[in-house]
Amino acid sequence: MNGSTIFFKNNPSIIGTSTIAGPKEGQGNIGKYIEKCISDDTLGETTYEKSERKMLTYAIEHAILNSGLKFEDVDLLVSGDLLNQIISASFSARKFDIPFLGIYNACSTMSEAFAIGAALIDGGYLKNVVAATGSHFSTAERQYRYPLELGCVRPPQAQWTVTGAGGAVISNKKGDFPVITCATFGKVTDYGVTDANNMGGAMAPAARRTLLSHFNSTGRNPDYYDLILTGDLGVLGSRILKHLMREKSVNIDKNHVDCGELIYNIDEKEYQGGSGAGCSAVVFNSYIYKKLLKKELNRVLFIATGALLSTTSSQQGESIPSVAHAVAIENRRGK
Amino acid sequence: MNGSTIFFKNNPSIIGTSTIAGPKEGQGNIGKYIEKCISDDTLGETTYEKSERKMLTYAIEHAILNSGLKFEDVDLLVSGDLLNQIISASFSARKFDIPFLGIYNACSTMSEAFAIGAALIDGGYLKNVVAATGSHFSTAERQYRYPLELGCVRPPQAQWTVTGAGGAVISNKKGDFPVITCATFGKVTDYGVTDANNMGGAMAPAARRTLLSHFNSTGRNPDYYDLILTGDLGVLGSRILKHLMREKSVNIDKNHVDCGELIYNIDEKEYQGGSGAGCSAVVFNSYIYKKLLKKELNRVLFIATGALLSTTSSQQGESIPSVAHAVAIENRRGK
């Protein structure tokens, strides 16, 4: 381990992805890149929890199909979500004859799954791993905040939980695919933010800590990357992160964008943009992955960020610990 | 990948463990092997959630100290627990300056953490990883079942959530330590059990599936092991597992024991024995680890089992999907 970054020498590649999202996301900036945009966010199910599960199942299934693999070629599913006991992931996993590792780091699930999957492929243990996660506005809202029927007014620092899911297959298959070259595991960081509506503010310090650790342990600087893509800090959180980075004399203003900023046309009630595990899962696995394939982006540092609160911890007066895991995803030239 | 088992060639070793448990556990069969038995299960905290967190923090800290490591030698903490959004693990991780991967597979967390940690060590990515989990009767009871104040009568098929935590350090350090030689990742299995009090019955089919997959992919049979140690099937679940195995013409009667059977003197109100992520974490990291060190056991197959339900999934009429991950922990002779 070089500082806190682990390096992958054997080109664990992202050979295929899939995304699905709701009507609001379909009308957003990156809507046309999403594989399947649904018009009915219940997906015909009787509960929103089942709708969320159906989206995640779709993303897993189609990531495999889009990779040209058979289901029996897949060695492992690494997945998690925001619901208590990650039922979306577990119940989705039940549908597949594939071993399952459940993970939870809130909205940093996508990059955590990439890091674990890449290590298991790179180390020669497995051949194909699916990494997937998702979220649903209506399940997150009623689990974390208020009953939907209450129609609560949202404060201006709030974000909007993305209804959507994304999945990707990491593989030892050779080809002209984007490669996960290294991963920096994040430390749990808590600056004492207690406002559960201000996720971006709570998570920005964790993102900074991982970024600094990544640059320090790799010897890279922000210019190395075409894009530094955080998970779901939103507009306010992204501004806080840039400010926090400048405090440490590292400037990411030029090449930093947040998935929560990208996903919506922010002029409506979603205020600071998207959040939820589905936010970075949808943005990365649609728009960003396609840009990598087209070589319009060649070096992306993907840092999904997670706020590790629960309603119990908030009700007991606790602040919000956060974490951010970074993975570098690059086109290796001259292969 | 050979079937569904991955093999570790570089001797990722368990170089130290720590356990802490409550008064009931301290009076049980293996009480004298537990490092710290507490007489007050609040540990002086104002909520049981904070008590659980304090135990888990203790297990992490003392696993590191007992391994003779400094905190800065530890590259990663892999941990999870039963509470919504795994707040015990996340808030414990906040206290350490160590990167954190949060995982969730209910009571199969201990073996899941061993498998992930062993792969990261064996692949040469990291040097020292802490794997830890825990549970608390009073937090689990009020989150999953009924308010404690209600004093609900328990049905005879019920188990008793263990108040306790255990941690272990997996390391690339050489020495005469037990080694994690391989891991079999489990598939999510659901035989349609809907009784949330019958965890053993729900989880036994998942344990069978992983066991059969393990024997099939390794070419080993039950006799290879001195002990096949399941996580927390309890007395009834253990009996069901033995029966299910005989159905497939594999007999584990001789060398199978369940941590939930071991931990209590079962003649009281805990009925079928212990459960909870802390159950196998405490039993393995105290009694079993000491037996491995003393060479009274040399080949242990440790299969922690997890029931992947939530109160929401149960209230929505779902059955209980389960999973079981197996790790083989062996003394390598003639090193």
Coordinates of N, CA and C in Angstrom, one line a residue, chain A residues 1 4 6-8 47 49-50 53 75-76 82-87 90-91 93-94 96-105 112 116 118-120 122-127 142-144 185-188 190 209 308-313 316 318-319 321 323 325, chain B residues 1 4 6-8 47 49-50 53 75-76 82-87 90-91 93-94 96-105 112 116 118-120 122-127 142-144 185-188 190 209 308-313 316 318-319 321 323 325:
Chain A
M1 N 0.8 -1.2 0.0 CA 0.0 0.0 0.0 C 0.9 1.2 0.0
S4 N -2.5 5.4 1.0 CA -3.8 4.8 1.1 C -4.4 4.4 -0.2
I6 N -4.3 1.8 -3.5 CA -3.9 0.5 -4.1 C -3.9 0.5 -5.6
F7 N -2.9 -0.1 -6.2 CA -2.8 0.0 -7.6 C -3.1 -1.3 -8.3
F8 N -3.7 -1.3 -9.5 CA -4.1 -2.5 -10.2 C -3.2 -2.6 -11.5
T47 N -45.4 -1.2 -4.2 CA -44.7 -0.4 -3.3 C -43.5 0.2 -3.9
E49 N -40.6 0.4 -2.7 CA -39.5 -0.4 -2.4 C -39.3 -1.5 -3.5
K50 N -40.4 -2.0 -3.9 CA -40.4 -3.0 -5.0 C -40.0 -2.3 -6.3
R53 N -36.2 -1.9 -6.3 CA -35.6 -3.2 -6.5 C -35.7 -3.6 -8.0
D75 N -19.0 -14.0 -11.7 CA -18.5 -14.7 -10.5 C -19.1 -14.1 -9.2
L76 N -19.4 -12.8 -9.3 CA -19.8 -12.1 -8.1 C -20.6 -10.8 -8.4
L82 N -29.5 2.3 -0.2 CA -29.8 3.1 0.9 C -30.8 2.6 1.9
L83 N -31.6 1.6 1.5 CA -32.7 1.2 2.4 C -32.1 0.4 3.6
N84 N -32.9 0.4 4.7 CA -32.5 -0.4 5.8 C -32.2 -1.8 5.4
Q85 N -31.0 -2.3 5.9 CA -30.6 -3.7 5.6 C -30.4 -3.9 4.1
I86 N -30.1 -2.9 3.4 CA -29.9 -3.0 1.9 C -30.8 -4.0 1.2
I87 N -32.1 -3.9 1.5 CA -33.0 -4.9 0.9 C -33.1 -4.8 -0.6
S90 N -30.2 -7.0 -1.7 CA -30.3 -8.4 -1.3 C -31.4 -9.1 -2.1
F91 N -32.6 -8.4 -2.2 CA -33.7 -9.0 -2.9 C -33.4 -9.1 -4.4
A93 N -30.4 -9.6 -5.6 CA -29.4 -10.7 -5.7 C -30.1 -12.0 -5.7
R94 N -31.2 -12.1 -5.0 CA -32.0 -13.3 -4.9 C -32.4 -13.9 -6.3
F96 N -30.7 -13.8 -9.0 CA -29.6 -14.2 -9.8 C -28.9 -15.4 -9.2
D97 N -28.4 -16.3 -10.0 CA -27.6 -17.4 -9.5 C -26.1 -17.1 -9.4
I98 N -25.9 -16.0 -8.7 CA -24.5 -15.4 -8.6 C -24.2 -15.1 -7.2
P99 N -23.0 -15.4 -6.7 CA -22.6 -15.0 -5.3 C -22.7 -13.5 -5.1
F100 N -23.0 -13.2 -3.9 CA -23.4 -11.8 -3.5 C -22.6 -11.3 -2.3
L101 N -21.9 -10.1 -2.5 CA -21.3 -9.4 -1.4 C -22.1 -8.1 -1.2
G102 N -22.8 -8.0 0.0 CA -23.5 -6.8 0.3 C -22.6 -5.8 0.9
I103 N -22.7 -4.6 0.5 CA -21.9 -3.5 1.0 C -22.7 -2.3 1.4
Y104 N -22.2 -1.5 2.3 CA -23.0 -0.2 2.6 C -22.0 0.9 3.0
N105 N -22.0 1.9 2.2 CA -21.3 3.1 2.5 C -22.2 4.2 2.0
E112 N -17.1 2.2 -4.0 CA -16.7 1.1 -3.1 C -16.8 -0.2 -3.9
I116 N -13.6 -2.8 -4.7 CA -13.6 -4.2 -4.3 C -13.6 -5.2 -5.5
A118 N -12.6 -4.5 -8.6 CA -11.3 -4.4 -9.3 C -10.2 -5.1 -8.6
A119 N -10.1 -5.1 -7.3 CA -9.1 -5.8 -6.6 C -9.3 -7.4 -6.8
L120 N -10.5 -7.8 -6.7 CA -10.7 -9.3 -6.9 C -10.4 -9.8 -8.3
D122 N -8.2 -8.0 -10.4 CA -6.8 -7.7 -10.6 C -5.9 -8.8 -9.9
G123 N -6.3 -9.2 -8.8 CA -5.6 -10.2 -8.0 C -5.7 -11.6 -8.6
G124 N -6.5 -11.8 -9.6 CA -6.6 -13.1 -10.3 C -7.6 -14.0 -9.7
Y125 N -8.4 -13.5 -8.7 CA -9.3 -14.4 -8.0 C -10.6 -14.6 -8.8
L126 N -11.1 -13.6 -9.5 CA -12.3 -13.7 -10.3 C -12.1 -13.2 -11.7
K127 N -13.1 -13.5 -12.6 CA -13.0 -13.0 -13.9 C -14.0 -11.9 -14.2
R142 N -39.3 8.7 2.3 CA -40.1 8.2 3.5 C -39.3 7.5 4.5
Q143 N -38.2 6.9 4.1 CA -37.4 6.3 5.2 C -36.6 7.3 6.0
Y144 N -36.0 8.2 5.3 CA -35.0 9.1 6.0 C -35.7 10.4 6.5
F185 N -9.1 4.2 -0.6 CA -10.1 4.0 0.3 C -10.2 5.2 1.3
G186 N -11.5 5.7 1.5 CA -11.6 6.8 2.3 C -11.7 6.5 3.8
K187 N -11.4 7.6 4.6 CA -11.6 7.5 6.1 C -12.9 8.2 6.5
V188 N -13.5 7.7 7.5 CA -14.7 8.4 8.0 C -14.4 9.7 8.6
D190 N -15.9 13.6 10.0 CA -17.1 14.3 10.5 C -16.8 15.7 11.0
R209 N -10.6 14.9 2.1 CA -9.6 14.0 2.8 C -9.2 12.9 1.8
L308 N -23.1 8.9 6.4 CA -23.3 7.6 7.1 C -24.3 7.8 8.3
L309 N -25.3 8.6 8.1 CA -26.3 8.8 9.2 C -27.4 7.8 9.1
S310 N -28.2 7.6 10.2 CA -29.5 6.9 10.1 C -30.5 7.8 10.8
T311 N -31.7 7.5 10.7 CA -32.7 8.3 11.5 C -32.5 8.2 13.0
T312 N -32.1 7.0 13.4 CA -31.8 6.8 14.8 C -30.6 7.7 15.3
S313 N -29.5 7.7 14.5 CA -28.4 8.5 14.9 C -28.8 10.0 14.9
Q316 N -30.8 10.8 17.9 CA -30.1 10.8 19.1 C -29.1 11.9 19.2
E318 N -26.7 12.9 17.0 CA -25.4 12.8 16.4 C -25.2 13.6 15.2
S319 N -24.0 14.0 14.9 CA -23.7 14.6 13.6 C -23.5 13.6 12.6
P321 N -21.3 11.5 10.1 CA -20.0 11.0 9.6 C -20.1 10.7 8.1
V323 N -18.0 9.5 4.2 CA -16.8 8.8 3.7 C -16.8 9.0 2.2
H325 N -14.8 7.1 -1.3 CA -13.8 6.3 -1.9 C -13.6 6.7 -3.4
Chain B
M1 N -11.3 -18.4 -10.8 CA -12.3 -18.9 -9.8 C -12.6 -20.3 -10.1
S4 N -17.0 -21.6 -7.0 CA -17.2 -20.3 -6.4 C -16.3 -20.1 -5.3
I6 N -12.4 -19.0 -3.9 CA -11.1 -18.3 -4.3 C -10.1 -18.8 -3.3
F7 N -8.9 -19.0 -3.8 CA -7.8 -19.5 -2.9 C -6.8 -18.5 -2.7
F8 N -6.2 -18.5 -1.5 CA -5.2 -17.6 -1.1 C -3.9 -18.3 -0.9
T47 N -27.7 5.5 25.5 CA -28.6 4.7 24.6 C -27.9 3.4 24.3
E49 N -27.7 2.0 21.5 CA -27.0 2.1 20.2 C -25.5 2.6 20.5
K50 N -25.4 3.5 21.5 CA -24.1 4.0 21.8 C -23.3 2.8 22.6
R53 N -22.0 0.5 19.9 CA -20.9 1.2 19.2 C -19.6 1.1 20.1
D75 N -4.1 -0.8 7.5 CA -4.5 -0.1 6.2 C -5.9 0.0 6.0
L76 N -6.7 -0.8 6.7 CA -8.2 -0.8 6.3 C -9.0 -1.5 7.5
L82 N -25.8 -4.8 12.4 CA -27.2 -5.0 12.1 C -28.1 -3.8 12.1
L83 N -27.6 -2.7 12.6 CA -28.4 -1.5 12.7 C -28.6 -0.8 11.4
N84 N -29.7 -0.1 11.2 CA -30.0 0.6 10.0 C -28.8 1.4 9.6
Q85 N -28.4 1.4 8.3 CA -27.2 2.1 7.8 C -26.0 1.8 8.6
I86 N -25.9 0.6 9.2 CA -24.7 0.2 9.9 C -24.0 1.3 10.7
I87 N -24.8 2.0 11.5 CA -24.2 3.1 12.3 C -23.2 2.7 13.3
S90 N -19.9 2.5 11.2 CA -19.5 3.8 10.7 C -19.1 4.8 11.8
F91 N -19.9 4.8 12.9 CA -19.5 5.7 14.0 C -18.2 5.2 14.8
A93 N -15.8 3.6 13.2 CA -14.7 3.9 12.2 C -14.3 5.4 12.3
R94 N -15.3 6.2 12.7 CA -15.0 7.7 12.8 C -13.9 7.9 13.9
F96 N -11.2 6.2 14.4 CA -9.9 5.7 14.0 C -9.4 6.4 12.7
D97 N -8.1 6.6 12.6 CA -7.6 7.3 11.4 C -7.2 6.2 10.4
I98 N -8.2 5.4 10.1 CA -8.0 4.2 9.2 C -9.1 4.1 8.1
P99 N -8.7 3.9 6.9 CA -9.8 3.8 5.8 C -10.8 2.7 6.2
F100 N -12.0 2.9 5.7 CA -13.1 2.1 6.1 C -14.0 1.6 5.0
L101 N -14.2 0.3 4.9 CA -15.1 -0.2 3.9 C -16.3 -0.8 4.8
G102 N -17.5 -0.2 4.5 CA -18.7 -0.7 5.2 C -19.3 -1.8 4.4
I103 N -19.7 -2.9 5.1 CA -20.3 -4.0 4.5 C -21.6 -4.4 5.2
Y104 N -22.5 -5.1 4.5 CA -23.7 -5.5 5.2 C -24.2 -6.9 4.5
N105 N -24.1 -7.9 5.3 CA -24.8 -9.1 4.9 C -25.3 -9.8 6.2
E112 N -17.7 -12.5 5.8 CA -17.6 -11.6 4.6 C -16.4 -10.7 4.8
I116 N -13.0 -10.6 2.3 CA -12.6 -9.4 1.6 C -11.1 -9.0 2.1
A118 N -8.9 -10.9 3.5 CA -7.9 -11.9 3.1 C -7.5 -11.7 1.6
A119 N -8.4 -11.4 0.8 CA -8.1 -11.2 -0.6 C -7.2 -9.9 -0.8
L120 N -7.5 -8.9 -0.1 CA -6.7 -7.7 -0.2 C -5.3 -7.8 0.3
D122 N -3.8 -11.0 0.5 CA -3.2 -12.0 -0.3 C -2.7 -11.5 -1.6
G123 N -3.5 -10.6 -2.2 CA -3.2 -10.0 -3.5 C -2.1 -9.0 -3.4
G124 N -1.6 -8.7 -2.2 CA -0.4 -7.8 -2.1 C -0.8 -6.3 -2.0
Y125 N -2.1 -6.1 -1.9 CA -2.5 -4.7 -1.9 C -2.4 -4.0 -0.6
L126 N -2.6 -4.8 0.5 CA -2.5 -4.2 1.9 C -1.7 -5.1 2.8
K127 N -1.3 -4.6 3.9 CA -0.5 -5.4 4.9 C -1.3 -5.9 6.1
R142 N -35.3 -3.9 19.6 CA -36.2 -2.7 19.4 C -36.2 -2.3 18.0
Q143 N -35.2 -2.6 17.2 CA -35.2 -2.2 15.8 C -36.0 -3.2 15.0
Y144 N -35.8 -4.5 15.2 CA -36.3 -5.6 14.4 C -37.7 -6.1 14.9
F185 N -17.9 -17.5 -1.6 CA -18.9 -16.5 -1.5 C -20.3 -17.2 -1.7
G186 N -21.2 -16.8 -0.9 CA -22.5 -17.4 -0.9 C -23.5 -16.7 -1.9
K187 N -24.5 -17.5 -2.3 CA -25.6 -16.9 -3.1 C -26.8 -16.7 -2.2
V188 N -27.6 -15.7 -2.6 CA -28.8 -15.4 -1.8 C -29.8 -16.5 -2.1
D190 N -33.6 -18.4 -0.7 CA -34.8 -18.1 -0.1 C -35.8 -19.2 -0.3
R209 N -26.3 -24.4 0.7 CA -25.9 -24.1 -0.6 C -24.4 -23.7 -0.7
L308 N -31.4 -11.7 5.4 CA -31.4 -10.4 4.8 C -32.7 -9.7 4.7
L309 N -33.4 -9.8 5.8 CA -34.7 -9.1 5.9 C -34.6 -7.7 6.5
S310 N -35.7 -6.9 6.3 CA -35.8 -5.7 7.1 C -37.2 -5.6 7.6
T311 N -37.5 -4.7 8.5 CA -38.9 -4.6 9.0 C -39.8 -4.2 7.8
T312 N -39.3 -3.4 6.9 CA -40.1 -3.0 5.8 C -40.4 -4.2 4.9
S313 N -39.4 -5.0 4.6 CA -39.7 -6.2 3.7 C -40.6 -7.2 4.4
Q316 N -44.1 -5.8 4.3 CA -44.7 -5.9 2.9 C -44.9 -7.3 2.5
E318 N -42.9 -10.0 2.4 CA -41.8 -10.8 1.8 C -41.3 -11.9 2.7
S319 N -40.8 -12.9 2.1 CA -40.1 -13.9 2.8 C -38.6 -13.5 3.1
P321 N -34.8 -13.7 2.5 CA -33.6 -14.2 1.7 C -32.4 -14.3 2.7
V323 N -28.0 -15.5 3.2 CA -26.7 -15.7 2.5 C -25.8 -16.3 3.6
H325 N -21.4 -16.9 3.8 CA -20.1 -16.9 3.2 C -19.2 -17.8 4.1

